[in-house]
mmCIF file of C-alpha atoms in Angstrom:
data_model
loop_
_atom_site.group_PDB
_atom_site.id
_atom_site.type_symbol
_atom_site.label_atom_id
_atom_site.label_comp_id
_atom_site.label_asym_id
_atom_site.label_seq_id
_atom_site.Cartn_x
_atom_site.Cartn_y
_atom_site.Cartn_z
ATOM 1 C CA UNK A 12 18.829 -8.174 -3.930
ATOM 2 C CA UNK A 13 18.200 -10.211 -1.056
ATOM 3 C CA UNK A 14 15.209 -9.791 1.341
ATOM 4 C CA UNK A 15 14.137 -10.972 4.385
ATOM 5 C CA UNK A 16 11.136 -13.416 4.526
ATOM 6 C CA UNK A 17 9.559 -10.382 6.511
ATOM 7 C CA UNK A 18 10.701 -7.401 4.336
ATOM 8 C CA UNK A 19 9.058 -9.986 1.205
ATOM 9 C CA UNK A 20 5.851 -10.404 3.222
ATOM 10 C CA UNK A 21 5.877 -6.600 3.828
ATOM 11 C CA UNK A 22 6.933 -5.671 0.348
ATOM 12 C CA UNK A 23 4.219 -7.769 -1.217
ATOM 13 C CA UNK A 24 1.478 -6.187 1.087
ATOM 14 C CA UNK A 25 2.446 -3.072 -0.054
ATOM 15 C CA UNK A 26 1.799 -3.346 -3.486
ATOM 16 C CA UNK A 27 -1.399 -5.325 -2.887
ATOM 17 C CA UNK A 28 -2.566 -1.980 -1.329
ATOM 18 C CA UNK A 29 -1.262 0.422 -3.917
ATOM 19 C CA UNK A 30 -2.969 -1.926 -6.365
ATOM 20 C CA UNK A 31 -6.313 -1.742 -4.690
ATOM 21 C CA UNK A 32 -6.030 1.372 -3.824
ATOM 22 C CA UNK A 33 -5.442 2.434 -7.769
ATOM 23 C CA UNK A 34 -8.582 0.375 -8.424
ATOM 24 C CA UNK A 35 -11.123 1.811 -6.399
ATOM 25 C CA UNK A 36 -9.313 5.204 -7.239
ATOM 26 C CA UNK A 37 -10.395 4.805 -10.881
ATOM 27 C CA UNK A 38 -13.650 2.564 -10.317
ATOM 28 C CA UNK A 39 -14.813 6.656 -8.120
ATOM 29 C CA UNK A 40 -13.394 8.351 -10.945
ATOM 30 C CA UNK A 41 -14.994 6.286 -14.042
ATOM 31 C CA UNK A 42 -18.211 6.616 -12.158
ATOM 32 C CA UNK A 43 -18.738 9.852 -13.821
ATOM 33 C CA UNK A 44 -16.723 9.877 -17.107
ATOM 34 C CA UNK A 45 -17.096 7.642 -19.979
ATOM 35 C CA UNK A 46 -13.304 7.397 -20.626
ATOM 36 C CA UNK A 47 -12.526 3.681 -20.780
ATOM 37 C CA UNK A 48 -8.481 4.681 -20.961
ATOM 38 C CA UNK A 49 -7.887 4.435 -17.351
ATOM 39 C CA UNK A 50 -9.654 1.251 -16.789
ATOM 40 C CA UNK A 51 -7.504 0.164 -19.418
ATOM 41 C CA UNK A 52 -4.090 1.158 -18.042
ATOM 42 C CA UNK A 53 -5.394 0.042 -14.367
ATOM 43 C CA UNK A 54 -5.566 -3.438 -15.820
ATOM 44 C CA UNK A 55 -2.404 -3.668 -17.258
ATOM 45 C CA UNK A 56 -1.109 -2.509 -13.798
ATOM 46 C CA UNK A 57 -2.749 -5.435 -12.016
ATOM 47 C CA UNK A 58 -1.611 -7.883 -14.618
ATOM 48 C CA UNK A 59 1.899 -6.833 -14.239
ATOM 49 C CA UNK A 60 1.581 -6.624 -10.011
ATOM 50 C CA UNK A 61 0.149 -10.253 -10.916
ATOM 51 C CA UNK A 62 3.418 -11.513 -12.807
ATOM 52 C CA UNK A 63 5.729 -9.727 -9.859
ATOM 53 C CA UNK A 64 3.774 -11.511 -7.196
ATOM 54 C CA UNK A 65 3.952 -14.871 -9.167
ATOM 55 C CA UNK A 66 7.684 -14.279 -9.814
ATOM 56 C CA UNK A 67 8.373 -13.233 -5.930
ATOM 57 C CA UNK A 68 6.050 -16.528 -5.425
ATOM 58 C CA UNK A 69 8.748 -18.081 -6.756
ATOM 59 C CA UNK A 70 11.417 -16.696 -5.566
ATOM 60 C CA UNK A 71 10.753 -17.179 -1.946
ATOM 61 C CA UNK A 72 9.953 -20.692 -2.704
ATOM 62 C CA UNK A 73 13.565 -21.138 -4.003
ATOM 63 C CA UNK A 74 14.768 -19.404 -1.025
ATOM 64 C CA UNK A 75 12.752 -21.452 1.636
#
């Protein structure tokens, strides 16, 4: 699939919302539990939004 320099600019400010967003979602909700699971599973969702952005990094590098 090929994107626009502006759709990938777009695309990756989209899921560096939805990424924050899921992290201050949990960080309310762990306020009152003492369930570690979702702070778990957040981080693995930032680690793999990480390796996309790295890999789309790359990838518009190759394009430029």
């Amino acid at each position: 699939m090929w994107l626009s320099p502006n759709m990938t600019i777009v695309l990756l400010a989209v899921i560096w919302l939805a990424t924050v967003y899921l992290a201050l979602l949990v960080a309310r909700t762990e306020r009152g539990k003492r369930d570690n699971r979702w702070r778990h599973i957040v981080m693995m969702v930032v680690l793999v939004l990480a390796a996309t952005l790295l890999a789309l990094d790359q990838w518009v590098y190759d394009i430029l």
